[in-house]
mmCIF file with all atom_site columns, C-alpha atoms in Angstrom:
data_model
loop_
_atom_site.group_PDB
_atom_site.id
_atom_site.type_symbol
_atom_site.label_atom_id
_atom_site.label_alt_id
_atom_site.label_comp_id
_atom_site.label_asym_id
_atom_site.label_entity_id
_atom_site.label_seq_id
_atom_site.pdbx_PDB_ins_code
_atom_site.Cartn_x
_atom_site.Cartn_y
_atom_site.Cartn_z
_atom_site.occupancy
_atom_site.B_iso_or_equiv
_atom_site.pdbx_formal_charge
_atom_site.auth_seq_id
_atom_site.auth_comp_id
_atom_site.auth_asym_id
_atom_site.auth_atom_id
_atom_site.pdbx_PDB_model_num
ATOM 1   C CA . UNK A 1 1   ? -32.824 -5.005  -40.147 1.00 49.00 ? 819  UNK A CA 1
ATOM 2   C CA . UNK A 1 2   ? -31.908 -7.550  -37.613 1.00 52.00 ? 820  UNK A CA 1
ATOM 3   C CA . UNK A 1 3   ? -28.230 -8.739  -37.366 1.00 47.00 ? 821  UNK A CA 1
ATOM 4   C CA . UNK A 1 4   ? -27.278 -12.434 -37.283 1.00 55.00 ? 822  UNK A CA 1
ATOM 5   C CA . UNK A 1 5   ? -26.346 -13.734 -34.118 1.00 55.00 ? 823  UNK A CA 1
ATOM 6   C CA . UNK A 1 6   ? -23.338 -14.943 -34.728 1.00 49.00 ? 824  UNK A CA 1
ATOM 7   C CA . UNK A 1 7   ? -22.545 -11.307 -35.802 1.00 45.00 ? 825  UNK A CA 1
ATOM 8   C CA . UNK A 1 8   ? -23.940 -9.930  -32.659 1.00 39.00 ? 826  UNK A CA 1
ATOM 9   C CA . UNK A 1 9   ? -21.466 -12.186 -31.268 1.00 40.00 ? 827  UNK A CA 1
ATOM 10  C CA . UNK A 1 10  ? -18.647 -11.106 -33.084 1.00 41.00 ? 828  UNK A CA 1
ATOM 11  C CA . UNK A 1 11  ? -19.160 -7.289  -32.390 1.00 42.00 ? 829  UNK A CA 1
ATOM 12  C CA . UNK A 1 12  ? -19.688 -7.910  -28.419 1.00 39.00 ? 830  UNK A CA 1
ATOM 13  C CA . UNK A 1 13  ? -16.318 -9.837  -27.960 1.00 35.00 ? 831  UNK A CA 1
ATOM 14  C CA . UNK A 1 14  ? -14.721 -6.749  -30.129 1.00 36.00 ? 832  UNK A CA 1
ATOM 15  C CA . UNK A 1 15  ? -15.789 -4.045  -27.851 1.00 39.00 ? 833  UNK A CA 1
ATOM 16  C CA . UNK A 1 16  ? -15.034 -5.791  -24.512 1.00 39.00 ? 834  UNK A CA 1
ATOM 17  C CA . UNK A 1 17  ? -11.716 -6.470  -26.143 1.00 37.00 ? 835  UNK A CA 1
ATOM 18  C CA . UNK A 1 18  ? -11.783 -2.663  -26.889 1.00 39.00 ? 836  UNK A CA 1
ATOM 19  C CA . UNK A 1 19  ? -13.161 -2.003  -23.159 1.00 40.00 ? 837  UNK A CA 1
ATOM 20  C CA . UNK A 1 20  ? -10.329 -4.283  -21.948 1.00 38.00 ? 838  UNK A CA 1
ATOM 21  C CA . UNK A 1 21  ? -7.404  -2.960  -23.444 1.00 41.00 ? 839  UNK A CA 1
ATOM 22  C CA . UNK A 1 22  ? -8.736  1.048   -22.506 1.00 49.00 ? 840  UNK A CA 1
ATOM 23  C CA . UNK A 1 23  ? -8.101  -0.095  -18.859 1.00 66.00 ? 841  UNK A CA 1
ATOM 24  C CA . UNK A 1 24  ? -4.573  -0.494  -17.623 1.00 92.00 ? 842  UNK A CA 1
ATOM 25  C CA . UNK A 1 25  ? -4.200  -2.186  -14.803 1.00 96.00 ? 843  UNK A CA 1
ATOM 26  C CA . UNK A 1 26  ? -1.157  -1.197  -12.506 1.00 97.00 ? 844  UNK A CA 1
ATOM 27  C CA . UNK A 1 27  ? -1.782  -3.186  -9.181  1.00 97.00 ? 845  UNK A CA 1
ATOM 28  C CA . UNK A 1 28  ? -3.781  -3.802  -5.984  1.00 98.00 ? 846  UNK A CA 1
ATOM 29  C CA . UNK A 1 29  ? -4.153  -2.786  -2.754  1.00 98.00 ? 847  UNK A CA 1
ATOM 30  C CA . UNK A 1 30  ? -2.124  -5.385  -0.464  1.00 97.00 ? 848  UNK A CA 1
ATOM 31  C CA . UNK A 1 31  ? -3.250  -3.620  3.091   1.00 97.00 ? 849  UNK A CA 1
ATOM 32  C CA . UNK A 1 32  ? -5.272  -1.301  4.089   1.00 96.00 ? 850  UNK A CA 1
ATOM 33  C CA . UNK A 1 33  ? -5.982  0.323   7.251   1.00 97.00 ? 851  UNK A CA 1
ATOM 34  C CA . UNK A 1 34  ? -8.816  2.920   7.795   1.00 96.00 ? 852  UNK A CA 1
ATOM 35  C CA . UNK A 1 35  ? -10.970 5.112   4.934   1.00 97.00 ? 853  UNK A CA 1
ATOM 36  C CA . UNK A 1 36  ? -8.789  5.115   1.462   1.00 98.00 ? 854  UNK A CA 1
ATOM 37  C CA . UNK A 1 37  ? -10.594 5.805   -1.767  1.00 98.00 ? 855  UNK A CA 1
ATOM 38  C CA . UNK A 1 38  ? -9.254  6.475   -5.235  1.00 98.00 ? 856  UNK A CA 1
ATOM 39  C CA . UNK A 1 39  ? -10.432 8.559   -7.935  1.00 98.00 ? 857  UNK A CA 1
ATOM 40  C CA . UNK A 1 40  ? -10.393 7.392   -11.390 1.00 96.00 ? 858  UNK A CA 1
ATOM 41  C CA . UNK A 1 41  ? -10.112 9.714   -14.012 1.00 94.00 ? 859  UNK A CA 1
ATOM 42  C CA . UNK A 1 42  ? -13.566 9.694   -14.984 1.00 93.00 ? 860  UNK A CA 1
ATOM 43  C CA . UNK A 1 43  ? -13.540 11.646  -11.817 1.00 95.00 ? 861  UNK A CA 1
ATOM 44  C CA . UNK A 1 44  ? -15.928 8.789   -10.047 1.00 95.00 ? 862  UNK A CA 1
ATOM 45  C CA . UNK A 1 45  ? -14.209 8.287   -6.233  1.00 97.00 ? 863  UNK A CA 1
ATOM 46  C CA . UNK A 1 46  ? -14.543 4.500   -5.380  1.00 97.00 ? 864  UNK A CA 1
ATOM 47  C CA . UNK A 1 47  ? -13.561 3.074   -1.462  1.00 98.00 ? 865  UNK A CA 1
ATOM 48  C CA . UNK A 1 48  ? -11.126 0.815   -1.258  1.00 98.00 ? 866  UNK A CA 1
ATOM 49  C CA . UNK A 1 49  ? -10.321 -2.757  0.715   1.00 97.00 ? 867  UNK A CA 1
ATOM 50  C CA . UNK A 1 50  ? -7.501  -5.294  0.406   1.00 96.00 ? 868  UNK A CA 1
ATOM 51  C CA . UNK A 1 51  ? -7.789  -6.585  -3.181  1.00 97.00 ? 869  UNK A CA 1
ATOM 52  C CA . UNK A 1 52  ? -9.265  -3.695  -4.705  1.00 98.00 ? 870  UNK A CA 1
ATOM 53  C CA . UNK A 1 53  ? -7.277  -3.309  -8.351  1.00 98.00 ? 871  UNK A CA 1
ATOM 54  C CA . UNK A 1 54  ? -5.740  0.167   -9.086  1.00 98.00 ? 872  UNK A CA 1
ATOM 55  C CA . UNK A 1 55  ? -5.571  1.238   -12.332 1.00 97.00 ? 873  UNK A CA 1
ATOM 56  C CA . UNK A 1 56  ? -3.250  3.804   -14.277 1.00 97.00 ? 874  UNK A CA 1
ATOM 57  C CA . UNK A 1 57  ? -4.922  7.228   -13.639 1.00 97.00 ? 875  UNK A CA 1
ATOM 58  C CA . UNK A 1 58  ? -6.380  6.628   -9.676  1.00 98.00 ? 876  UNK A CA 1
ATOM 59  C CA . UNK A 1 59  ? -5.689  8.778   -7.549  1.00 98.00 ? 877  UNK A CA 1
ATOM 60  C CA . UNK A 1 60  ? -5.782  7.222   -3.895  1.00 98.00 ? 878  UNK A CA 1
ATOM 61  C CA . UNK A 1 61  ? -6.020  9.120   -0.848  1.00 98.00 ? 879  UNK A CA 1
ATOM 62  C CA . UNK A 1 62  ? -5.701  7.869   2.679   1.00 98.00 ? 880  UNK A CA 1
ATOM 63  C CA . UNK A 1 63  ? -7.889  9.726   5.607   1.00 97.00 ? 881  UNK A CA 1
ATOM 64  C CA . UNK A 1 64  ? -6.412  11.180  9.304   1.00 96.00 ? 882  UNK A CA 1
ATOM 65  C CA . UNK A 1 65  ? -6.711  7.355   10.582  1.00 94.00 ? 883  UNK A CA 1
ATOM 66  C CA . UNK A 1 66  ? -5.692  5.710   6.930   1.00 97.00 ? 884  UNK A CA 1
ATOM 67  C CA . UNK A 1 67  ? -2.961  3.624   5.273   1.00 98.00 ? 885  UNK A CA 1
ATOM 68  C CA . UNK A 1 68  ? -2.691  1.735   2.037   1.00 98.00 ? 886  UNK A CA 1
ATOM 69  C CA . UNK A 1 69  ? -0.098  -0.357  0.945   1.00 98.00 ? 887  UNK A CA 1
ATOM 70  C CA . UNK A 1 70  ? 0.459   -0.820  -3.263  1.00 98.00 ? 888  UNK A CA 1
ATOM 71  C CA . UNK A 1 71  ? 1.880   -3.561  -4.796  1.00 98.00 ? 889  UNK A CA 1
ATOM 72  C CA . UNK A 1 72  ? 2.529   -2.633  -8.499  1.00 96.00 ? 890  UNK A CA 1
ATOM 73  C CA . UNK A 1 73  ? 2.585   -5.577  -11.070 1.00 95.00 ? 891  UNK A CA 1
ATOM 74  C CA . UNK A 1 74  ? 6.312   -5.587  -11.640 1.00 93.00 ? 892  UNK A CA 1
ATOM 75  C CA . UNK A 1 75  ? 6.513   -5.975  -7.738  1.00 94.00 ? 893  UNK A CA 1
ATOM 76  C CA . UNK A 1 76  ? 7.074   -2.680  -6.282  1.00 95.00 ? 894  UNK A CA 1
ATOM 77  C CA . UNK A 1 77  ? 5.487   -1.263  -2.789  1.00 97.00 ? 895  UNK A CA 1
ATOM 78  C CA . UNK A 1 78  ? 4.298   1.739   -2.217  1.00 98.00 ? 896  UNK A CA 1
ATOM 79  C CA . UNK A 1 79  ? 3.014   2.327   1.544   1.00 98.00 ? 897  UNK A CA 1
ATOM 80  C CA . UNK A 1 80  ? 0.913   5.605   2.180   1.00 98.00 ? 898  UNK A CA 1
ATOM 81  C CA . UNK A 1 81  ? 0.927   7.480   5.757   1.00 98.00 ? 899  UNK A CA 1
ATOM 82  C CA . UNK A 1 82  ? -2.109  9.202   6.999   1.00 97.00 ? 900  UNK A CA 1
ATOM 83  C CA . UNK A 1 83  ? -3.778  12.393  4.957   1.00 98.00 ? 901  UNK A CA 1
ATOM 84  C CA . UNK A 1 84  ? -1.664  11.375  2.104   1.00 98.00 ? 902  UNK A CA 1
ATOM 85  C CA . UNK A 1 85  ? -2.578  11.055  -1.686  1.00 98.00 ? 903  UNK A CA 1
ATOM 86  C CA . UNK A 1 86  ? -0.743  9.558   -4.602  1.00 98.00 ? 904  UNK A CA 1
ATOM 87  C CA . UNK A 1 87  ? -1.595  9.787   -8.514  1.00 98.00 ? 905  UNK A CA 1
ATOM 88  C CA . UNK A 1 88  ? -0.261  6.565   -10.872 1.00 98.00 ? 906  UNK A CA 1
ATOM 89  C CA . UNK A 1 89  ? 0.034   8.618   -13.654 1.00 97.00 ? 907  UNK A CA 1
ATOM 90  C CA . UNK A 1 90  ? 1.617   6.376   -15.401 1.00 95.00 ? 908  UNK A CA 1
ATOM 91  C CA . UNK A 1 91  ? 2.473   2.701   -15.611 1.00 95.00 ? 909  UNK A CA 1
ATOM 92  C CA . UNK A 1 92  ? 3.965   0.308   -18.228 1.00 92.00 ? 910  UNK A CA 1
ATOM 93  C CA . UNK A 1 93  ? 5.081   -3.124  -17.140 1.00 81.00 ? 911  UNK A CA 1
ATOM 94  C CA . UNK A 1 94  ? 5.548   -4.762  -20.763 1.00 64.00 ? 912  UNK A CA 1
ATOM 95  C CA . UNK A 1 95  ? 8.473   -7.079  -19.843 1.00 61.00 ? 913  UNK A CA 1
ATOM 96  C CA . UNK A 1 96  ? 10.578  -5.951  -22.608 1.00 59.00 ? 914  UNK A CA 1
ATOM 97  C CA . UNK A 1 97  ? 13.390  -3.451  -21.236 1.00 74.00 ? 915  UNK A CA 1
ATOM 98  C CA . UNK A 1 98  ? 10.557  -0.420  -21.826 1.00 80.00 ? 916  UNK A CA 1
ATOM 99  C CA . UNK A 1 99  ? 8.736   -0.388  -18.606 1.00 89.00 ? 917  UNK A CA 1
ATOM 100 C CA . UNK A 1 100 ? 8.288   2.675   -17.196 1.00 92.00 ? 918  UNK A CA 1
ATOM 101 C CA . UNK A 1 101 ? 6.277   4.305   -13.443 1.00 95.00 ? 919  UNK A CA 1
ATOM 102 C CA . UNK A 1 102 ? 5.436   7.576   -13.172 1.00 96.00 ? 920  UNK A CA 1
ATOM 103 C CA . UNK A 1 103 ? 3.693   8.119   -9.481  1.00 97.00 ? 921  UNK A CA 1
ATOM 104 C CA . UNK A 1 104 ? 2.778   11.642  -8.349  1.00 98.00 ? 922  UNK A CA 1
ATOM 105 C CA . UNK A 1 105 ? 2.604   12.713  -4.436  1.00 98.00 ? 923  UNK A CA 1
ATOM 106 C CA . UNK A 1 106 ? 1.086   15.582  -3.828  1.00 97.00 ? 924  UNK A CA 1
ATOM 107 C CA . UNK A 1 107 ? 0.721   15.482  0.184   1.00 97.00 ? 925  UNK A CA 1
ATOM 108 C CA . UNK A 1 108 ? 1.677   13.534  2.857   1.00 98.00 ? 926  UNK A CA 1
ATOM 109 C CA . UNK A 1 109 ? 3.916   10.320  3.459   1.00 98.00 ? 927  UNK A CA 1
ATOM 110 C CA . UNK A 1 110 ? 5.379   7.596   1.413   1.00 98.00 ? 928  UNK A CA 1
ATOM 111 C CA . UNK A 1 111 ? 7.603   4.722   1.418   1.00 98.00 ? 929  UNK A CA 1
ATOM 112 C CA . UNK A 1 112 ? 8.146   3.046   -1.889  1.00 96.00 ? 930  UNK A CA 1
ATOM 113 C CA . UNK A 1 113 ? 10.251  0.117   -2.306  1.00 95.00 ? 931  UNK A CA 1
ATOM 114 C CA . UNK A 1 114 ? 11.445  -0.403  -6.036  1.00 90.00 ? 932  UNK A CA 1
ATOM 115 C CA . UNK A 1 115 ? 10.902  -3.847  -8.258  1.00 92.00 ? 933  UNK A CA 1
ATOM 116 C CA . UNK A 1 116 ? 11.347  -5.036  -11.777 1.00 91.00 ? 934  UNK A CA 1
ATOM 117 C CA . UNK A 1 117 ? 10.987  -1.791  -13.573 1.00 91.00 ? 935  UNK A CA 1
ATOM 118 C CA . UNK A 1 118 ? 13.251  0.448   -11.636 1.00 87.00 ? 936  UNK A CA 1
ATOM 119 C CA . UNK A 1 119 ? 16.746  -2.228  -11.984 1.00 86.00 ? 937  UNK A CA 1
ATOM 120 C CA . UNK A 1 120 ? 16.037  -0.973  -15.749 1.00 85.00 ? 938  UNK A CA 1
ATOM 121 C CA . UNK A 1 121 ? 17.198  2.654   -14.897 1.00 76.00 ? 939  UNK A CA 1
ATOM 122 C CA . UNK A 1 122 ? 16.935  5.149   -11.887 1.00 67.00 ? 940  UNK A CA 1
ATOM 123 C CA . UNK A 1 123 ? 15.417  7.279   -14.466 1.00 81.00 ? 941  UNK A CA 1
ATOM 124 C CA . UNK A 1 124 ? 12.372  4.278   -15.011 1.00 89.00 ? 942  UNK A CA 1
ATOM 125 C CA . UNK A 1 125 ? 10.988  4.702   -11.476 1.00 93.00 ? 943  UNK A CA 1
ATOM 126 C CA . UNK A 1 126 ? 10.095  8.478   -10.903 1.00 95.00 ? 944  UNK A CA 1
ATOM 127 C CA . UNK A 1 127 ? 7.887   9.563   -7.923  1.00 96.00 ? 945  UNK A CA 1
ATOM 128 C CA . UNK A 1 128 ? 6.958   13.375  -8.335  1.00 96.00 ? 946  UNK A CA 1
ATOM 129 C CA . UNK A 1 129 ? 6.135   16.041  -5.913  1.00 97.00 ? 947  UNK A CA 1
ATOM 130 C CA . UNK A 1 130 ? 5.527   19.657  -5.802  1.00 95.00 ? 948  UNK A CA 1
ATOM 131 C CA . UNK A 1 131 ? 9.253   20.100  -4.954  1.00 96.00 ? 949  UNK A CA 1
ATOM 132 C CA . UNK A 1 132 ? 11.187  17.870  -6.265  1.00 96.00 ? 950  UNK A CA 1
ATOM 133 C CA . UNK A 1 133 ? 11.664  14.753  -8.394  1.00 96.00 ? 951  UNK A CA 1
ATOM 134 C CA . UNK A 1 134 ? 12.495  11.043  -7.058  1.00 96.00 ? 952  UNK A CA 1
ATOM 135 C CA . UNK A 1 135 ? 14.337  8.946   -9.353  1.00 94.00 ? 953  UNK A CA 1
ATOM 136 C CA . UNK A 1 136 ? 14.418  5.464   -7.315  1.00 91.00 ? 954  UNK A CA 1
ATOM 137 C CA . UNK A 1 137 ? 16.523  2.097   -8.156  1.00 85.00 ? 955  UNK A CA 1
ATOM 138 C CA . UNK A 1 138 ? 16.734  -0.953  -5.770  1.00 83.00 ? 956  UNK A CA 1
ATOM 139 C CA . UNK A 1 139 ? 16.437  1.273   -3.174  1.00 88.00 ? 957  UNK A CA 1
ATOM 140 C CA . UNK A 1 140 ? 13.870  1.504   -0.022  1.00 94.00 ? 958  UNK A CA 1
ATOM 141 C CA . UNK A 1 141 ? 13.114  5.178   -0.604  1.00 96.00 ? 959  UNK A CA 1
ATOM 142 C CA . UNK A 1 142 ? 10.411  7.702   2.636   1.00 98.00 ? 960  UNK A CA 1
ATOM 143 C CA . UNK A 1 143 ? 9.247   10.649  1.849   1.00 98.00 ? 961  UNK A CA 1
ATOM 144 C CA . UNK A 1 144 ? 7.300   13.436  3.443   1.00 98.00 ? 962  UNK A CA 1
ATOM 145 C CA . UNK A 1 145 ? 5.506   16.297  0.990   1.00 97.00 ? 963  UNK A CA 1
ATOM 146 C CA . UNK A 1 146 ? 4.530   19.619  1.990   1.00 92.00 ? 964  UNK A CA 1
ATOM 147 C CA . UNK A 1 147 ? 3.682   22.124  -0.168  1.00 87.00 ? 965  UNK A CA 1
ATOM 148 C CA . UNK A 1 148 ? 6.999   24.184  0.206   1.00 92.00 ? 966  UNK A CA 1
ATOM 149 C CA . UNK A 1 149 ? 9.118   21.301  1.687   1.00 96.00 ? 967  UNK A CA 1
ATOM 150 C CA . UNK A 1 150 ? 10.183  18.062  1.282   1.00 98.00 ? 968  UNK A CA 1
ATOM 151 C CA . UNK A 1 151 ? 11.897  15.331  3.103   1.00 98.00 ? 969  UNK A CA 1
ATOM 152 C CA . UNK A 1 152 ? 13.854  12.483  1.758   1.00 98.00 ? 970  UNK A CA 1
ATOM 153 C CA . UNK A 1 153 ? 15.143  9.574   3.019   1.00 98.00 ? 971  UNK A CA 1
ATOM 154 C CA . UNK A 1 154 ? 17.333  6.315   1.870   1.00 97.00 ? 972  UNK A CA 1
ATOM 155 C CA . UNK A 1 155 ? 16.307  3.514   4.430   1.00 96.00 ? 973  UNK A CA 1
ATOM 156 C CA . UNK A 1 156 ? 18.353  1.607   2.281   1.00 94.00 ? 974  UNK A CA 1
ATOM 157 C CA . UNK A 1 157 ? 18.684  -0.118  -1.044  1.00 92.00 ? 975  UNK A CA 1
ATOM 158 C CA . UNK A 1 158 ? 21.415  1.694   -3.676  1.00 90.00 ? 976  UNK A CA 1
ATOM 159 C CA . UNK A 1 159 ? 20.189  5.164   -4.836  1.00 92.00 ? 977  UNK A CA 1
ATOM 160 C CA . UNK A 1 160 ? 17.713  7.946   -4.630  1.00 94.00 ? 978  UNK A CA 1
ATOM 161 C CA . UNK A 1 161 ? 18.155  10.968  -6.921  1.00 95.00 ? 979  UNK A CA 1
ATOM 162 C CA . UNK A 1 162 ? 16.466  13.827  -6.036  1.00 97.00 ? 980  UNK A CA 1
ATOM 163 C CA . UNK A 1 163 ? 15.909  16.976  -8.409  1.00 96.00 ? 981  UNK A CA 1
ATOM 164 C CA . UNK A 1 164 ? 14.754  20.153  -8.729  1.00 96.00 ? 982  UNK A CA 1
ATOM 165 C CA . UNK A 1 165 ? 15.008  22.687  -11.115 1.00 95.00 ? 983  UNK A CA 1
ATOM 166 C CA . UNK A 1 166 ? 18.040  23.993  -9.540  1.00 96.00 ? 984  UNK A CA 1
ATOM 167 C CA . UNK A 1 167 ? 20.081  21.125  -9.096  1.00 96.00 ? 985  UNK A CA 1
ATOM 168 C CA . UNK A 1 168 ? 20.229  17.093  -7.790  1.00 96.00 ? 986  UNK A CA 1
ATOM 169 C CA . UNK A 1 169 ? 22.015  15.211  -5.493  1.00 97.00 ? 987  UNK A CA 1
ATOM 170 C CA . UNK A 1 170 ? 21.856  11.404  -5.369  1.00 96.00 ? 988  UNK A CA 1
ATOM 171 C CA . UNK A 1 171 ? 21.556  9.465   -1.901  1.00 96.00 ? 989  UNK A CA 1
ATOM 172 C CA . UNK A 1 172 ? 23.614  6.203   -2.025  1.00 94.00 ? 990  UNK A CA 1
ATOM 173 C CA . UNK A 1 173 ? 24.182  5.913   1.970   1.00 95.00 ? 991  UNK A CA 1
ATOM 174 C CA . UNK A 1 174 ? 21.540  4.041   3.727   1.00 96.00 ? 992  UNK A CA 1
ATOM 175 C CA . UNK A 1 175 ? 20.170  6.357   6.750   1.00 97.00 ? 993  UNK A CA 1
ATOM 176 C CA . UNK A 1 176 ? 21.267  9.531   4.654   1.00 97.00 ? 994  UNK A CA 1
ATOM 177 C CA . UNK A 1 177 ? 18.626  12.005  3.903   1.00 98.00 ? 995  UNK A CA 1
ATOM 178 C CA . UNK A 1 178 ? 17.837  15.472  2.314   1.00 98.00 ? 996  UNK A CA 1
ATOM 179 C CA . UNK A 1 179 ? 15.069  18.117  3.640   1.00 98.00 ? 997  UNK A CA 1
ATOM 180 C CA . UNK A 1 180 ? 14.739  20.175  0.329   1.00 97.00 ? 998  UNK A CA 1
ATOM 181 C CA . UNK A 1 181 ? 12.801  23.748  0.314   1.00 96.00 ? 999  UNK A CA 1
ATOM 182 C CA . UNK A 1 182 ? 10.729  24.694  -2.783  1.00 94.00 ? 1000 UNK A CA 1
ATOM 183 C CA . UNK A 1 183 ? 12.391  26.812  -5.071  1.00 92.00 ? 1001 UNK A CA 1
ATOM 184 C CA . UNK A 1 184 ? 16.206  26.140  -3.251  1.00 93.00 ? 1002 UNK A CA 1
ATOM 185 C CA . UNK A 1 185 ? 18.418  23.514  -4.513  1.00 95.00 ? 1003 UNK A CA 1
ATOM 186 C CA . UNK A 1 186 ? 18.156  20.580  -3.026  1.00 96.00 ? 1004 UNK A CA 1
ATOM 187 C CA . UNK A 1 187 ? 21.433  20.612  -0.091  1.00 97.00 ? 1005 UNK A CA 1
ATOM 188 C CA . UNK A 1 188 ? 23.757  18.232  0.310   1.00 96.00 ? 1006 UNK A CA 1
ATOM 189 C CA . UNK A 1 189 ? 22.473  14.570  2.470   1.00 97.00 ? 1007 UNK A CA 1
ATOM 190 C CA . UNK A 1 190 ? 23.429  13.739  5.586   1.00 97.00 ? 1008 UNK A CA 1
ATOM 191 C CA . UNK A 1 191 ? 22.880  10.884  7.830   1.00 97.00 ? 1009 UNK A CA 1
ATOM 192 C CA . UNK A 1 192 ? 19.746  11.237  9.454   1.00 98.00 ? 1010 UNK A CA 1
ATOM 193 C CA . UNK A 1 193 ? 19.436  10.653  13.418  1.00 98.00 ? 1011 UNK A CA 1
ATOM 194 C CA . UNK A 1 194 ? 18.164  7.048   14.796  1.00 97.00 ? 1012 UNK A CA 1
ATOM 195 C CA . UNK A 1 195 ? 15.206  8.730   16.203  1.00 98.00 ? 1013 UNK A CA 1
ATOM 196 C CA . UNK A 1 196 ? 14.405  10.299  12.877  1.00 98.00 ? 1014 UNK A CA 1
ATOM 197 C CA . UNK A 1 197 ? 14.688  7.219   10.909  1.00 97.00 ? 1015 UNK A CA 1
ATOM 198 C CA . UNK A 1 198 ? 12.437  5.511   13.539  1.00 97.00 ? 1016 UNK A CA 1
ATOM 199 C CA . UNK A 1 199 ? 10.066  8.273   13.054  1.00 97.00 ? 1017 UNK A CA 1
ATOM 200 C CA . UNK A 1 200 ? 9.632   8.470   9.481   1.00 97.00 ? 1018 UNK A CA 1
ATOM 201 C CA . UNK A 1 201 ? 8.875   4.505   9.303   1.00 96.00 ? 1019 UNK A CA 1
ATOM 202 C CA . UNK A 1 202 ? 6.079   4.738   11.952  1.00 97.00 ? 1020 UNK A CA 1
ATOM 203 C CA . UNK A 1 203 ? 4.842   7.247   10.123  1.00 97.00 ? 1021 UNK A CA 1
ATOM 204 C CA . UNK A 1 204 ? 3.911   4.799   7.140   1.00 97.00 ? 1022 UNK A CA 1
ATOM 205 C CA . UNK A 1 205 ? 3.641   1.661   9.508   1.00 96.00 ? 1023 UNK A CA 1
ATOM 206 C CA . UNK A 1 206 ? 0.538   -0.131  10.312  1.00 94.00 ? 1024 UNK A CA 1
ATOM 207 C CA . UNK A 1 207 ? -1.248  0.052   13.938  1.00 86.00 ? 1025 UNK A CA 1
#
């Protein structure tokens, strides 16, 4: 039995309605420099250029020569250093007091500079990593991630929590820092040296 068309027509604007709304779109690729791909969570790896959208789910990883810088909708950056990869795992920019970022960073370096969603609560923009947990709010927040270390640092901005399952400490001084060992609690911050803090933002800067 053949449909009408005008039903046809109906049931092909549902499902790329249904198609649509199944992809959530976090942001874009603003700069790029060398290989970066991302990995979707069909598991399909995809390279990247300047433009390319990012959706909730990717996975993007930079190569030895690579950077990528991330603008999230609600206006947030995140820059990735070299040999570095970063999960959005999840993302919910609905205007209404309820957004919510969830970024995972498994290796390498980051610099992530907070927007809309993160003035809503320290708690609303969360970067994760094997050793510890970023909470981030107005703040310009660098990171390095090893698998048994990990450095922070406030360039500057208002506050940086950092936890582990042993304790937290919150950076509110900009220059401070905190080099945190897996399964220690995180030490008190202290001002990092000039030469450091020159250091970590080559690391994510662009050649």
């Amino acid at each position: 039995m053949k449909l009408p068309r005008a039903l046809l027509a109906l049931l092909f604007v549902v499902l790329m309605t249904r198609a649509a709304a199944a992809v959530d779109i976090a942001g874009h690729i603003e700069g790029l420099q060398g290989e970066v791909t991302a990995t979707g969570t069909t598991g399909f790896s995809r390279p990247l250029q300047n433009g390319s959208t990012l959706l909730v789910g990717d996975r993007i990883e930079t190569s030895a020569e690579g950077r990528a810088r991330i603008k999230l909708l609600d206006g947030a950056i995140v820059t990735l250093g070299a040999n570095s990869a970063l999960t959005i795992e999840t993302y919910e920019d609905d205007n209404d007091d309820n957004g919510k970022a969830l970024l995972d960073v498994t290796q390498g370096v980051f610099l992530a500079i907070s927007g809309a969603i993160a003035r809503l609560g320290p708690d609303r923009f969360s970067v994760t990593t094997p050793v510890a947990t970023l909470g981030v709010r107005g703040t310009e927040a660098w990171g390095e991630v090893a698998p048994d270390h990990l450095a922070v640092a406030m360039l500057s901005g208002t506050e940086v929590s950092v936890t582990t399952p042993l304790g937290s400490v919150v950076l509110n001084e900009p220059g401070s820092g905190v080099d945190v060992v897996f399964g220690e609690a995180p030490p008190q911050p202290h001002q990092w040296s000039d030469e450091r803090l020159e250091n970590a933002r080559l690391a994510t800067a662009f050649h």
